[in-house]
Short mmCIF file of C-alpha atoms in Angstrom, two decimals:
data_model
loop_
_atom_site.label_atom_id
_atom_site.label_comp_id
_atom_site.label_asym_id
_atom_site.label_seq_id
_atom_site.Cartn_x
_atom_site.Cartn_y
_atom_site.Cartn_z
CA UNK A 1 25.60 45.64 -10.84
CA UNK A 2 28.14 43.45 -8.82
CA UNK A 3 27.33 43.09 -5.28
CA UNK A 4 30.92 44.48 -4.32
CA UNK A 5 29.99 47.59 -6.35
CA UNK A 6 26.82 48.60 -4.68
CA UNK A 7 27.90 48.13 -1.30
CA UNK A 8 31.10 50.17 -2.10
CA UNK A 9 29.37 52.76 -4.23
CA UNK A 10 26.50 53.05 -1.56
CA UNK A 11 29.25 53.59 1.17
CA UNK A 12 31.43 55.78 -0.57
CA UNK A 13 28.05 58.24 -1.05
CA UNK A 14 27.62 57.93 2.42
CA UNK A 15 30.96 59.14 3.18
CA UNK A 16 31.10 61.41 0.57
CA UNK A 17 27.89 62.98 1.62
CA UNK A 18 28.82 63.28 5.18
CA UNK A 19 32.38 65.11 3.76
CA UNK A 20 30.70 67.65 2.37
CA UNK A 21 28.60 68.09 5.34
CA UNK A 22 31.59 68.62 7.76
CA UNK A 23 33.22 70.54 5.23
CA UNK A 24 30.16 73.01 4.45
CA UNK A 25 27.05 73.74 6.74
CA UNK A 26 28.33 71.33 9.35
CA UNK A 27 31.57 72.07 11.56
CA UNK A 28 33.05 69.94 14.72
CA UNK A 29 33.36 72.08 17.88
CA UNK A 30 35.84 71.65 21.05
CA UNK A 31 33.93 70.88 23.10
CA UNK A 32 31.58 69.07 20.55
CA UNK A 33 28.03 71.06 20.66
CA UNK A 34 24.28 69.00 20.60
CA UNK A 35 23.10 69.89 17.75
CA UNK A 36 27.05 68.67 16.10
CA UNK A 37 26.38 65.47 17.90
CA UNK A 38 23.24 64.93 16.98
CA UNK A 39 23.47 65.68 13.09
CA UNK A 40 26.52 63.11 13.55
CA UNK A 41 24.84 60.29 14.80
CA UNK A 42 21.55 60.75 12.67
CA UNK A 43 23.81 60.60 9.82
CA UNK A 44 25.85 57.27 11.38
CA UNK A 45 22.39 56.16 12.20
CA UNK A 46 21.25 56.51 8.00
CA UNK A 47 24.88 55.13 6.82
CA UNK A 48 24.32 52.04 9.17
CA UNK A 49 20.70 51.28 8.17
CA UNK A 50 21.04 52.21 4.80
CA UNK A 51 24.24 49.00 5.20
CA UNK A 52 22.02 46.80 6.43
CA UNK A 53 18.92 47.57 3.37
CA UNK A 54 21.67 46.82 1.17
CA UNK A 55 23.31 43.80 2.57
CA UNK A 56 19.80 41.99 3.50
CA UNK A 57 18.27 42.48 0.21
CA UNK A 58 21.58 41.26 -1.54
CA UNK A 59 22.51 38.30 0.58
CA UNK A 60 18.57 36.94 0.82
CA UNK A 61 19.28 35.09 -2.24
CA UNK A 62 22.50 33.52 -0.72
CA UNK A 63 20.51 32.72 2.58
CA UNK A 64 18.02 30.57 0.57
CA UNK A 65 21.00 29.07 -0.79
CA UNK A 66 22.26 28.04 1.67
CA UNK A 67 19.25 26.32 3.27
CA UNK A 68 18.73 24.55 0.22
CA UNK A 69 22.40 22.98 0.23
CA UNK A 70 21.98 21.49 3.32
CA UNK A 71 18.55 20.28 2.74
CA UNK A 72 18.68 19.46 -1.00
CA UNK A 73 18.23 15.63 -1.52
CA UNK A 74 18.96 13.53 -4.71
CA UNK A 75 16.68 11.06 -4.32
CA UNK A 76 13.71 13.88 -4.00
CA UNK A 77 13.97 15.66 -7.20
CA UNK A 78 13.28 19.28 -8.08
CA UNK A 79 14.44 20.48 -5.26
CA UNK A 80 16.07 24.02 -6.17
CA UNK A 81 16.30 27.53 -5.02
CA UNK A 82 14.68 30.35 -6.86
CA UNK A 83 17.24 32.02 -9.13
CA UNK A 84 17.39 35.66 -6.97
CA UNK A 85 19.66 38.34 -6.88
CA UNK A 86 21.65 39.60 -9.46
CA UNK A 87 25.30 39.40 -10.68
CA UNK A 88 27.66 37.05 -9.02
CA UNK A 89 24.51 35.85 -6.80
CA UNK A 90 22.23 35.06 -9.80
CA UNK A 91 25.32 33.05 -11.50
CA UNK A 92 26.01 31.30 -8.52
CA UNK A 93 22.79 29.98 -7.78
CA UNK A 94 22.41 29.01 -11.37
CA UNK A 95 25.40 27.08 -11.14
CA UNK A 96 24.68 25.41 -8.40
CA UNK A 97 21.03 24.34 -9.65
CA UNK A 98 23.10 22.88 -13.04
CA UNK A 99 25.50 20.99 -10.70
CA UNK A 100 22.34 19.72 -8.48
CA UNK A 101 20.91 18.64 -12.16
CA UNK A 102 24.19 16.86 -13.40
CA UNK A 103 24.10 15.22 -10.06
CA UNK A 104 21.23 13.64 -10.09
CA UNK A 105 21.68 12.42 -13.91
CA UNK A 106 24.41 10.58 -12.46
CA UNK A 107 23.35 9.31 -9.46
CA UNK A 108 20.18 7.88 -11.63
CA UNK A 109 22.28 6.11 -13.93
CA UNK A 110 24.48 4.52 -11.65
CA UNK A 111 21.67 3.52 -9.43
CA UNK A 112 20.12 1.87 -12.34
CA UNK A 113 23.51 0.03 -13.20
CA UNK A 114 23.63 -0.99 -9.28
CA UNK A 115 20.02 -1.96 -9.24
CA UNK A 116 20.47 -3.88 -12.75
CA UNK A 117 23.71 -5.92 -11.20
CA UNK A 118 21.54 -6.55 -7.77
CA UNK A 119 18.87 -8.45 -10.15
CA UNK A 120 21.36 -10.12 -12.18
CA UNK A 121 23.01 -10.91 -8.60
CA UNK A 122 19.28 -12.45 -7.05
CA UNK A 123 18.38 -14.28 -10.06
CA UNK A 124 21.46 -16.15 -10.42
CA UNK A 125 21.06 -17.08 -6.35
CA UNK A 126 17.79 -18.45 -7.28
CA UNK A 127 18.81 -20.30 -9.95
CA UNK A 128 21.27 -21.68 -7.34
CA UNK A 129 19.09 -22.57 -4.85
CA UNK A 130 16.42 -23.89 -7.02
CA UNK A 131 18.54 -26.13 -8.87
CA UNK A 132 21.49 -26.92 -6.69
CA UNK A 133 19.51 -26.59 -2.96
CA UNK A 134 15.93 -27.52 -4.33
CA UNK A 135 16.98 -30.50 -6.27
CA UNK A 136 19.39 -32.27 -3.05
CA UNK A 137 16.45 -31.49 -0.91
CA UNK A 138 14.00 -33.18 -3.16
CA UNK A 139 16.33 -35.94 -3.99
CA UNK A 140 16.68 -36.31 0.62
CA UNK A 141 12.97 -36.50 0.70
CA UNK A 142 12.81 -39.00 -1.71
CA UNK A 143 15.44 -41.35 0.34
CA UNK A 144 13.50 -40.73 3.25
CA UNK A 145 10.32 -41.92 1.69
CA UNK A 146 12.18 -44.62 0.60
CA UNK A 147 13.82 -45.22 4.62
CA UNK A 148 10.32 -44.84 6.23
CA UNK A 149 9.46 -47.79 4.24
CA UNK A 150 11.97 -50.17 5.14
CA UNK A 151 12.25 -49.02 8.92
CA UNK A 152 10.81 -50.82 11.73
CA UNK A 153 7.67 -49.25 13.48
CA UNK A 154 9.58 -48.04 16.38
CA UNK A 155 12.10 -45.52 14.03
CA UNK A 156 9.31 -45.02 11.27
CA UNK A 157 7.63 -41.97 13.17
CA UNK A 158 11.18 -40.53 13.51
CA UNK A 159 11.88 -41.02 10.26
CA UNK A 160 8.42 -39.30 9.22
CA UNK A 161 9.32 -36.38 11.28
CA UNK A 162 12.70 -35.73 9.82
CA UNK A 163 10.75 -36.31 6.06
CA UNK A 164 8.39 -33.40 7.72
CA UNK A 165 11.53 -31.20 9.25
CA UNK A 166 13.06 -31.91 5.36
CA UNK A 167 9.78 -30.89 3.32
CA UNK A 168 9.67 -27.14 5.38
CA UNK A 169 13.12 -26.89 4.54
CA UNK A 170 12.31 -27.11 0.90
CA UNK A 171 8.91 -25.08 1.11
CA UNK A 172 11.67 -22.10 2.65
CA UNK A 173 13.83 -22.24 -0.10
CA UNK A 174 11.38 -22.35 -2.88
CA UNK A 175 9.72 -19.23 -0.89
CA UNK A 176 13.23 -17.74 -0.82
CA UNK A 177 13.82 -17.81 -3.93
CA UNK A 178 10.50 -16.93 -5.19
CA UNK A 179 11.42 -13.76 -3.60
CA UNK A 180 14.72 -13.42 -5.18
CA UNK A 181 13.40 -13.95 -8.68
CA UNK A 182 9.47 -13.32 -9.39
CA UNK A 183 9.33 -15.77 -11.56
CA UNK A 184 5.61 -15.34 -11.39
CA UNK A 185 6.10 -11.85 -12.74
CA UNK A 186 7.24 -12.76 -15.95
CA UNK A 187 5.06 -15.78 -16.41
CA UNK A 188 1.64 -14.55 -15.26
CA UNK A 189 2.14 -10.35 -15.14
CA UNK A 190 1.92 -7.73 -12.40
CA UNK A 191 -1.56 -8.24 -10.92
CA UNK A 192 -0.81 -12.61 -10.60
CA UNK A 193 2.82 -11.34 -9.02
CA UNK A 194 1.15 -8.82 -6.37
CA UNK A 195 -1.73 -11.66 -5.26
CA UNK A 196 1.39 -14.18 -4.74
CA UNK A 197 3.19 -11.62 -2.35
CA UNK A 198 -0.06 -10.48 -0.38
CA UNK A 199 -0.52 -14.55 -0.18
CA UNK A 200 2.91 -15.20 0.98
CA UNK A 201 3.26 -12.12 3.63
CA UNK A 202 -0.54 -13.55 5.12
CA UNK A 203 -0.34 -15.66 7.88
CA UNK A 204 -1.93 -15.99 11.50
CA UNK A 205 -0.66 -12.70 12.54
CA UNK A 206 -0.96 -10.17 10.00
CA UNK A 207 -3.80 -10.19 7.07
CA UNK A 208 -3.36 -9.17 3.73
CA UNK A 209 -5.20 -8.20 1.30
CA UNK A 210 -4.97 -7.07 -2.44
CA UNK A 211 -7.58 -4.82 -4.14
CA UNK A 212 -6.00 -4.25 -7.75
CA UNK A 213 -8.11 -2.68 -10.98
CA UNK A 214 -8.72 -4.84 -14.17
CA UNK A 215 -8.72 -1.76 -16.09
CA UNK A 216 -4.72 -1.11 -15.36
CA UNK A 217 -2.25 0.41 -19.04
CA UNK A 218 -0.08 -1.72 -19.56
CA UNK A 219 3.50 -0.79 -18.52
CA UNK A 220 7.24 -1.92 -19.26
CA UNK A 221 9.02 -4.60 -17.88
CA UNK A 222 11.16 -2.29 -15.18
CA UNK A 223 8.12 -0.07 -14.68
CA UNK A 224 6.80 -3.81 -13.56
CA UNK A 225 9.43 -4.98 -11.46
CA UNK A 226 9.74 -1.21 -9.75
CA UNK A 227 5.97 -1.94 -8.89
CA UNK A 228 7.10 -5.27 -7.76
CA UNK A 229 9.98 -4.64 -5.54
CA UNK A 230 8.55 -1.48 -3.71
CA UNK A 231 5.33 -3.27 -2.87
CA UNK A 232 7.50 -6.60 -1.32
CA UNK A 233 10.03 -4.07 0.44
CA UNK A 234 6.88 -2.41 2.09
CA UNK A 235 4.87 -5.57 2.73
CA UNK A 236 8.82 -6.51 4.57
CA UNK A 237 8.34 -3.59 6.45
CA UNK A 238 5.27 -3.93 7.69
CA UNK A 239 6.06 -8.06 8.73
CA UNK A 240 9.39 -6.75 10.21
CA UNK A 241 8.60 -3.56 12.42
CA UNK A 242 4.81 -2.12 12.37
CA UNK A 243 3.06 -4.60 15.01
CA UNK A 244 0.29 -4.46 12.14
CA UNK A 245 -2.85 -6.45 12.00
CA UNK A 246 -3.98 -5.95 8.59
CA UNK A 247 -1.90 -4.49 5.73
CA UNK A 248 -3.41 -3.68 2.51
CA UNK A 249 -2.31 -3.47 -1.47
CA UNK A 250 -4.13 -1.09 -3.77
CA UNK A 251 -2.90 -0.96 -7.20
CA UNK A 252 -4.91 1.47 -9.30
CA UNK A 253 -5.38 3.49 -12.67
CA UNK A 254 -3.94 7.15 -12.27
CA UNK A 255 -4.73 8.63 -15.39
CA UNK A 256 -2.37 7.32 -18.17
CA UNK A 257 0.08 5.38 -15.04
CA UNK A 258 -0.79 3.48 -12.10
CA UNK A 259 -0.55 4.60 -8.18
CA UNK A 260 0.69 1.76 -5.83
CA UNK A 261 -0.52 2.00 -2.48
CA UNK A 262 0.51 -0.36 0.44
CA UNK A 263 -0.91 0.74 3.95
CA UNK A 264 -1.39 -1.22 7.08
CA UNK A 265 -3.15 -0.37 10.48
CA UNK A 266 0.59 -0.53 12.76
CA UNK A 267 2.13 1.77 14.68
CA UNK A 268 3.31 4.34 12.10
CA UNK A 269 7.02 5.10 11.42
CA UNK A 270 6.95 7.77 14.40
CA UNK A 271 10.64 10.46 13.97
CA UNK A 272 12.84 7.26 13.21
CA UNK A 273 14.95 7.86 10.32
CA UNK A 274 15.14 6.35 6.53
CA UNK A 275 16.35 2.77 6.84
CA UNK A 276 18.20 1.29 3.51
CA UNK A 277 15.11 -0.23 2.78
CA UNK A 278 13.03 3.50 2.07
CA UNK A 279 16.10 4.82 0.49
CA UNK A 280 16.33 1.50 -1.75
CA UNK A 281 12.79 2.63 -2.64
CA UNK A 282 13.22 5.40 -3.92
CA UNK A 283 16.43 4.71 -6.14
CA UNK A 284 14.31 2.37 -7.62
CA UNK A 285 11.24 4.76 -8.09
CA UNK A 286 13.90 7.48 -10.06
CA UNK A 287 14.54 4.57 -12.52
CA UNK A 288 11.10 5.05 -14.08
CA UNK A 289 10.38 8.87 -13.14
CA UNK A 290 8.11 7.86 -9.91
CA UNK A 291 6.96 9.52 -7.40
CA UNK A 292 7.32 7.91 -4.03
CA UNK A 293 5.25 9.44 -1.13
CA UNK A 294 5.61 7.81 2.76
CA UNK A 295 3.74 8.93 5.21
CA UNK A 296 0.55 8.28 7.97
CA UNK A 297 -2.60 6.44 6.63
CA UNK A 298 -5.52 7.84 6.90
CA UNK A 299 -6.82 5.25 9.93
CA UNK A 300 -3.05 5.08 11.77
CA UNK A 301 -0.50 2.72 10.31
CA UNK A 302 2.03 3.79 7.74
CA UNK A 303 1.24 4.43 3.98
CA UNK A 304 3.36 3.99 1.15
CA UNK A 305 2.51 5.64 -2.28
CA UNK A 306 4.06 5.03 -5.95
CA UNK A 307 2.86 7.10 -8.85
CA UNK A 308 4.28 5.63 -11.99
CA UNK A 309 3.30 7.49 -14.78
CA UNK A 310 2.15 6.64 -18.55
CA UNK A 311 4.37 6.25 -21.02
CA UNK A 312 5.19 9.48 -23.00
CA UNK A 313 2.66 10.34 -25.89
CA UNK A 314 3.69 10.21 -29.47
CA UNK A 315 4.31 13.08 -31.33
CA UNK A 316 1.32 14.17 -33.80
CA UNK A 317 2.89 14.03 -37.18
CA UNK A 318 0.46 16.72 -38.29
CA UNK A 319 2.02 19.28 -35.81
CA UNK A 320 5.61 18.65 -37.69
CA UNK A 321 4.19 19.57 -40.77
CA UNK A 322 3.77 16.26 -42.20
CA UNK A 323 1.29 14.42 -44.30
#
């Protein structure tokens, strides 16, 4: 039944019933007697209660409702109220877990289309800088070589110096655009890819290290570059804003996927909110059905954790009634 029906049904047998009360056993004096008073407001007393039953059972569905729209979250999926209630409640809170669904369908494919463009976007800048900025560079260092030749003593160690000055400048681009375009990742594989970022995020003030299984399934190319990116955003993280020492990345065999973990021993994220660089984490985790977890390690620091999981199993033939 409707929620407008019960709560005017149940009032109407209130009223009804206290009608027939006044119109029977129960009379109204002048001046108005106890016991008339009393059977009055024992009977006000039931009508309000019984009110209140009604509207907290029917509108507890609604409440939870409620907290879940301004909680629910697209990039943290299966979020959803419990279908409650009945009637126009049930419906609506049906409809609103469809809409949440649709939602997120489309905010999955156009973050993929985004994320796809972004790639597209880095390796052409790449390409730029290793062929335009990379090759002027190289062609500078060469002239230089050639200049510190020819100079006299006096200007040759300022000459060397600007070769030197040069040289870093072309170590930073390369480096830059390693990062814009693992190269490595599509030449040697996911395991090669991850010991090249630990390598280049190591220096004198923070330590990495890499502790990754040989036994890993193999996984598709985006699965891959998910891996990739989340591992180089947290490892950014960490070099940017956790005062860390050591940092750590753990890729491992979780049944038929893999579970990325990248931990360091900083000062933890504390009540500061999602930067673009979490949320960028987890649009990329929903691309391959992920789950990414962020949190405290278990020794201080700041953990991040991917689950990617298997690919989907085949379907037995002998189940679809096939030969």
């Amino acid at each position: 039944m409707p929620l407008f029906w019960r709560i005017f049904l149940l009032n109407a047998l209130v009223l009804i019933a206290a009608t027939a009360l006044l119109l029977g056993p129960v009379t109204v004096s002048t001046p108005v007697l106890l016991t008339e008073a009393a059977v009055l407001t024992v009977g006000l007393a039931a009508m309000l209660v019984a009110n209140a039953l009604l509207l907290r059972v029917g509108l507890a569905p609604l409440q939870r409702l409620t907290r879940a729209m301004t909680t629910i979250d697209l990039l943290r999926p299966g979020q959803r109220p419990a279908v409650g209630g009945q009637g126009e409640v049930a419906e609506l809170i049906t409809t609103f877990n469809t809409m949440v669904d649709r939602l997120e369908e489309e905010r999955a494919t156009s973050s993929a289309r985004v994320l796809s463009a972004q790639e597209a976007e880095r390796r052409r800048v790449a390409q730029e800088l290793h062929d335009e900025v990379g090759q002027t560079l190289t062609a500078v260092l060469l002239e230089l070589e050639r200049v510190a030749g020819q100079a006299p003593p006096g200007l040759r160690e300022e000459v060397r110096q600007v070769q030197e000055t040069t040289r870093a400048g072309l170590d930073e681009v390369r480096r830059i655009a390693r990062r814009l375009r693992p190269g490595v990742l599509d030449e040697l594989g996911l395991a090669s890819a991850l010991k090249s970022l630990a390598t280049d995020f190591g220096g004198p003030g923070l330590s990495v290290r890499h502790r990754l299984d040989a036994d890993l399934p193999p996984l598709g190319r985006e699965a891959e570059l998910v891996l990739y990116r989340v591992a180089q955003e947290g490892l950014t993280n960490v070099a940017r804003h956790a005062r860390a020492r050591h940092a750590e990345i753990a890729l491992r065999r979780a049944g038929p996927g893999v579970e990325l973990c990248v931990r360091d021993d900083g000062h933890g994220t504390g009540d500061a909110a999602e930067g673009a660089g979490i949320r960028g984490m987890r649009e990329r985790a929903l691309l391959v059905g992920a789950g990414l977890v962020l949190g405290p390690g278990p020794g201080g620091g700041t953990e991040v954790r991917l689950i990617v999981p298997g690919p989907a199993p085949l379907p037995d033939p002998d189940r679809n009634g096939r030969s």
